[in-house]
PDB file of C-alpha atoms in Angstrom:
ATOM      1  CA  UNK A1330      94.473 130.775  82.504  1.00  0.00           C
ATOM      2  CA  UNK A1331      92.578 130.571  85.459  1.00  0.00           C
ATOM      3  CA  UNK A1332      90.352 128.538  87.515  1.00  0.00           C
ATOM      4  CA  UNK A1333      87.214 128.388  90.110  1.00  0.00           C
ATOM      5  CA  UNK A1334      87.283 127.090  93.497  1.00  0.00           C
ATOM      6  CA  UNK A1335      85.499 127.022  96.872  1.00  0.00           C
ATOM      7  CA  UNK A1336      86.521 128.642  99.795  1.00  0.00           C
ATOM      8  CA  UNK A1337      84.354 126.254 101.876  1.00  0.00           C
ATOM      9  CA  UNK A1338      84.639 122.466 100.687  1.00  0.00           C
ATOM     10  CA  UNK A1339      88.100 122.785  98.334  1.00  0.00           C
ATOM     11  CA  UNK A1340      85.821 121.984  95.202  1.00  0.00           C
ATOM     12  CA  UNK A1341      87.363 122.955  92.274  1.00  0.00           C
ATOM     13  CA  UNK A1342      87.342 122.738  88.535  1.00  0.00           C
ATOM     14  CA  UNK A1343      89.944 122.629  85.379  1.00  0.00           C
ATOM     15  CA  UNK A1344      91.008 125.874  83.880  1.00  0.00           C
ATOM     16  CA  UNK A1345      88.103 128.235  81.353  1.00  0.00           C
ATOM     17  CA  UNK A1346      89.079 127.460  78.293  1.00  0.00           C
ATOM     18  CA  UNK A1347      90.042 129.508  75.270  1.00  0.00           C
ATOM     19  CA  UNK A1348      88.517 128.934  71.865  1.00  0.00           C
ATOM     20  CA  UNK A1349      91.349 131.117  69.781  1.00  0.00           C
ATOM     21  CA  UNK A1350      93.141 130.296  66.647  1.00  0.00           C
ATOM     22  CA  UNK A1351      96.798 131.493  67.567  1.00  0.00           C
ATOM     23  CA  UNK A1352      99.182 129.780  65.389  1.00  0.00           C
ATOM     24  CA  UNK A1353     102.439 130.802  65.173  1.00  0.00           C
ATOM     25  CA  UNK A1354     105.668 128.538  64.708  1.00  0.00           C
ATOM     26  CA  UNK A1355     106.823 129.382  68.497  1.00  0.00           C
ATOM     27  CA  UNK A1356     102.817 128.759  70.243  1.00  0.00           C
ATOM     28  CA  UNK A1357     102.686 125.486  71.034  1.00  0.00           C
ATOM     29  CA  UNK A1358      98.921 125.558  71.513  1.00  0.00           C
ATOM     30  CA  UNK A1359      97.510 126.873  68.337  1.00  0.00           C
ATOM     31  CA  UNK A1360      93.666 126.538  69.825  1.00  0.00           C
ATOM     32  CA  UNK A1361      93.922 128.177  73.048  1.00  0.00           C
ATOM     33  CA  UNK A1362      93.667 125.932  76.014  1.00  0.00           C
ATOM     34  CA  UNK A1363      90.648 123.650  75.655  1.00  0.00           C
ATOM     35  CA  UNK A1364      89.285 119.915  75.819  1.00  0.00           C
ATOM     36  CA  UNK A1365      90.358 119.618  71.350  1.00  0.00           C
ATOM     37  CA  UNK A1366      93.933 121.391  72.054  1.00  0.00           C
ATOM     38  CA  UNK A1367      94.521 119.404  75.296  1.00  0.00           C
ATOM     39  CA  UNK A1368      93.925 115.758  73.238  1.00  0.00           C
ATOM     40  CA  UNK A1369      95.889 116.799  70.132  1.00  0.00           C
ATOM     41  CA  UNK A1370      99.133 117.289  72.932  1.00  0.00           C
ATOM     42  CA  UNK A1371      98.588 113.903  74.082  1.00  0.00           C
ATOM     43  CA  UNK A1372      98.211 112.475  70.612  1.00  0.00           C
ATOM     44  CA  UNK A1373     101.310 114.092  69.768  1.00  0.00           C
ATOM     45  CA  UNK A1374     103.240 113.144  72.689  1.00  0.00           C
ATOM     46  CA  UNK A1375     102.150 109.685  72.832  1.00  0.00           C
ATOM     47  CA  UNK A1376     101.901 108.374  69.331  1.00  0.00           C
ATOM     48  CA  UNK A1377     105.194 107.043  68.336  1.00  0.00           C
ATOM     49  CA  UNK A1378     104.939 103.199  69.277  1.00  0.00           C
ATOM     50  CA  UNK A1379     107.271 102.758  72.472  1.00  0.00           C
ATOM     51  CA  UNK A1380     107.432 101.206  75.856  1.00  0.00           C
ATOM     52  CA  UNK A1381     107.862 104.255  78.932  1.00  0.00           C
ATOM     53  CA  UNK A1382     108.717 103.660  82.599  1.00  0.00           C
ATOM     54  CA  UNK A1383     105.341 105.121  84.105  1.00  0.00           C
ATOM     55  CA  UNK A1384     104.635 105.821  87.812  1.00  0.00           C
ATOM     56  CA  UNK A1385     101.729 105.065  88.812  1.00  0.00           C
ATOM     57  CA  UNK A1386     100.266 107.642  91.867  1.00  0.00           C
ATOM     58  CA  UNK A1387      99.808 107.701  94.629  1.00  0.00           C
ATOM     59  CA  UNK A1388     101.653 104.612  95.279  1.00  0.00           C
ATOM     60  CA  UNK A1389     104.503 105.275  93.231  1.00  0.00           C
ATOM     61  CA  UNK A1390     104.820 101.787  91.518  1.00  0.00           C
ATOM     62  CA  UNK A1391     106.965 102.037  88.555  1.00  0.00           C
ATOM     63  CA  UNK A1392     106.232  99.698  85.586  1.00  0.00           C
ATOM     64  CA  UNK A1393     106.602  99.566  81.666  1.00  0.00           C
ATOM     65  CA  UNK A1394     103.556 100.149  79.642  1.00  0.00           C
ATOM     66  CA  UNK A1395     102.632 101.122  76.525  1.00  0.00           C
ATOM     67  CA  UNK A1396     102.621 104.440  74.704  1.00  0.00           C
ATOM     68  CA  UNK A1397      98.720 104.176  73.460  1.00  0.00           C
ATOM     69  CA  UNK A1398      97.558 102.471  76.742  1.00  0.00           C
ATOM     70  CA  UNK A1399      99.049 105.519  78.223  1.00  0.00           C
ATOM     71  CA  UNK A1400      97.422 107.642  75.742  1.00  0.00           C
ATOM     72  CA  UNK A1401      94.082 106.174  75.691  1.00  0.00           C
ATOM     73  CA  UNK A1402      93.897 106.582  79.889  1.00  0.00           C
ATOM     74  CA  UNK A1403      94.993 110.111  79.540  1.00  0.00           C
ATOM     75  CA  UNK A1404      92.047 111.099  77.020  1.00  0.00           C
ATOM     76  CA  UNK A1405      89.776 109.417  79.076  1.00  0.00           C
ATOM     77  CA  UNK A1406      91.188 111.650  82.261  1.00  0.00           C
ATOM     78  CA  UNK A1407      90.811 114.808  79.940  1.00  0.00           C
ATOM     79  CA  UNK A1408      87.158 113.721  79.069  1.00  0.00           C
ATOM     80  CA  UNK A1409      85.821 113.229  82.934  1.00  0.00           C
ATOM     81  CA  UNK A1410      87.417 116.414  83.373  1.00  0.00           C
ATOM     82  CA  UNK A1411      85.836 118.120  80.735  1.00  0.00           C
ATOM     83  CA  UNK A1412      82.340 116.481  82.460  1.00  0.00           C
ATOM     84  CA  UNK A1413      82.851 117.683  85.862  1.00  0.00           C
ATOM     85  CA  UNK A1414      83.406 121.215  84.267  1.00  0.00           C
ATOM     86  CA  UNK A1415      80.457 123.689  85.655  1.00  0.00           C
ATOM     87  CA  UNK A1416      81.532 126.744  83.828  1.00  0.00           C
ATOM     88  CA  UNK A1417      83.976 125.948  80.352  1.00  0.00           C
ATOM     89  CA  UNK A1418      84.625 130.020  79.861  1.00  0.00           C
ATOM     90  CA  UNK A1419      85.368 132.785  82.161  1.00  0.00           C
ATOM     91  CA  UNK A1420      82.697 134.869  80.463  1.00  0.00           C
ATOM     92  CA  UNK A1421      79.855 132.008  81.442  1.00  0.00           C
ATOM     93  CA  UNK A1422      81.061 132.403  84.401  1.00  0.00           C
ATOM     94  CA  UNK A1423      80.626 136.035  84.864  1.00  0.00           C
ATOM     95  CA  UNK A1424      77.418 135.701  82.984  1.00  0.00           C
ATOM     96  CA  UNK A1425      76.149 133.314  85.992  1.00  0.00           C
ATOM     97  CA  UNK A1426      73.693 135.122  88.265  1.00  0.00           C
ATOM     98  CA  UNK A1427      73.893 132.199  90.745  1.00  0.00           C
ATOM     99  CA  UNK A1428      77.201 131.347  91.267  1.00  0.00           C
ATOM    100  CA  UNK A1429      77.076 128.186  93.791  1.00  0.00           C
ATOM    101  CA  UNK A1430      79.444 125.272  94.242  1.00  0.00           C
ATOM    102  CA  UNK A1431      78.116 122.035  92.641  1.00  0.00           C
ATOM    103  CA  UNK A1432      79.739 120.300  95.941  1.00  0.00           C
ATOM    104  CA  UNK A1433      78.214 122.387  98.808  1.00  0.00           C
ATOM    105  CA  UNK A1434      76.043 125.046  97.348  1.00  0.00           C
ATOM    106  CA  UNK A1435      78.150 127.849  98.641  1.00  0.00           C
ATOM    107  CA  UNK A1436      78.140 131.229  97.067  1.00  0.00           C
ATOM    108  CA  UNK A1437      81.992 132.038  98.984  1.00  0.00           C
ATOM    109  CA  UNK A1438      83.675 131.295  94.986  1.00  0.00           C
ATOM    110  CA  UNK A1439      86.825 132.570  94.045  1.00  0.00           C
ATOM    111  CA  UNK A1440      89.050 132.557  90.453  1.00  0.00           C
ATOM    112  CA  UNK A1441      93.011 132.069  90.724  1.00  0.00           C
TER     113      UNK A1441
END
């Protein structure tokens, strides 16, 4: 996996996704890495009914909540991240005649 940022302002985006049917009983991602995949993990981790010790960042407040509240906030996070996305694969990227950052307009990009 890798991602796109900016040398200039630090603007930087999730990883390109994958769109790849891999299943095997040892892959725990059977779609690749991408916005369906990334929900289905949080579904799965979240569903059974139980009350968690969560921090909260960055102040590090510790309190009980919810499993689905939990859930719910972390497939919201996964959808504003899918948003702010400029380029979902690598190969749109490399397809991109004008690569620019959406922050500062720069051209100086770089994957990691």
């Amino acid at each position: 996996m890798a991602y796109v940022y900016c040398k200039d302002c630090g603007w930087k985006q999730d990883n390109f996704w994958e769109w790849k049917w891999t299943w095997k009983f040892w892959k725990w991602r059977a779609f690749g890495y991408n916005p369906i995949q990334c929900i289905i993990d949080e579904i799965k981790f979240w569903i059974i009914p139980r009350f968690v010790n969560y921090c909260i960042p960055p102040s590090g407040v510790v309190e009980k909540r919810f499993s689905w509240f939990i859930m719910i906030e972390e497939i919201i996070k996964i959808i504003k991240r899918t948003k702010d996305m400029r380029w979902k694969t690598i190969k749109e990227f490399q397809l991109d005649k004008d690569k620019r950052c959406p922050r500062c307009g720069s051209k100086n990009l770089e994957i990691d």
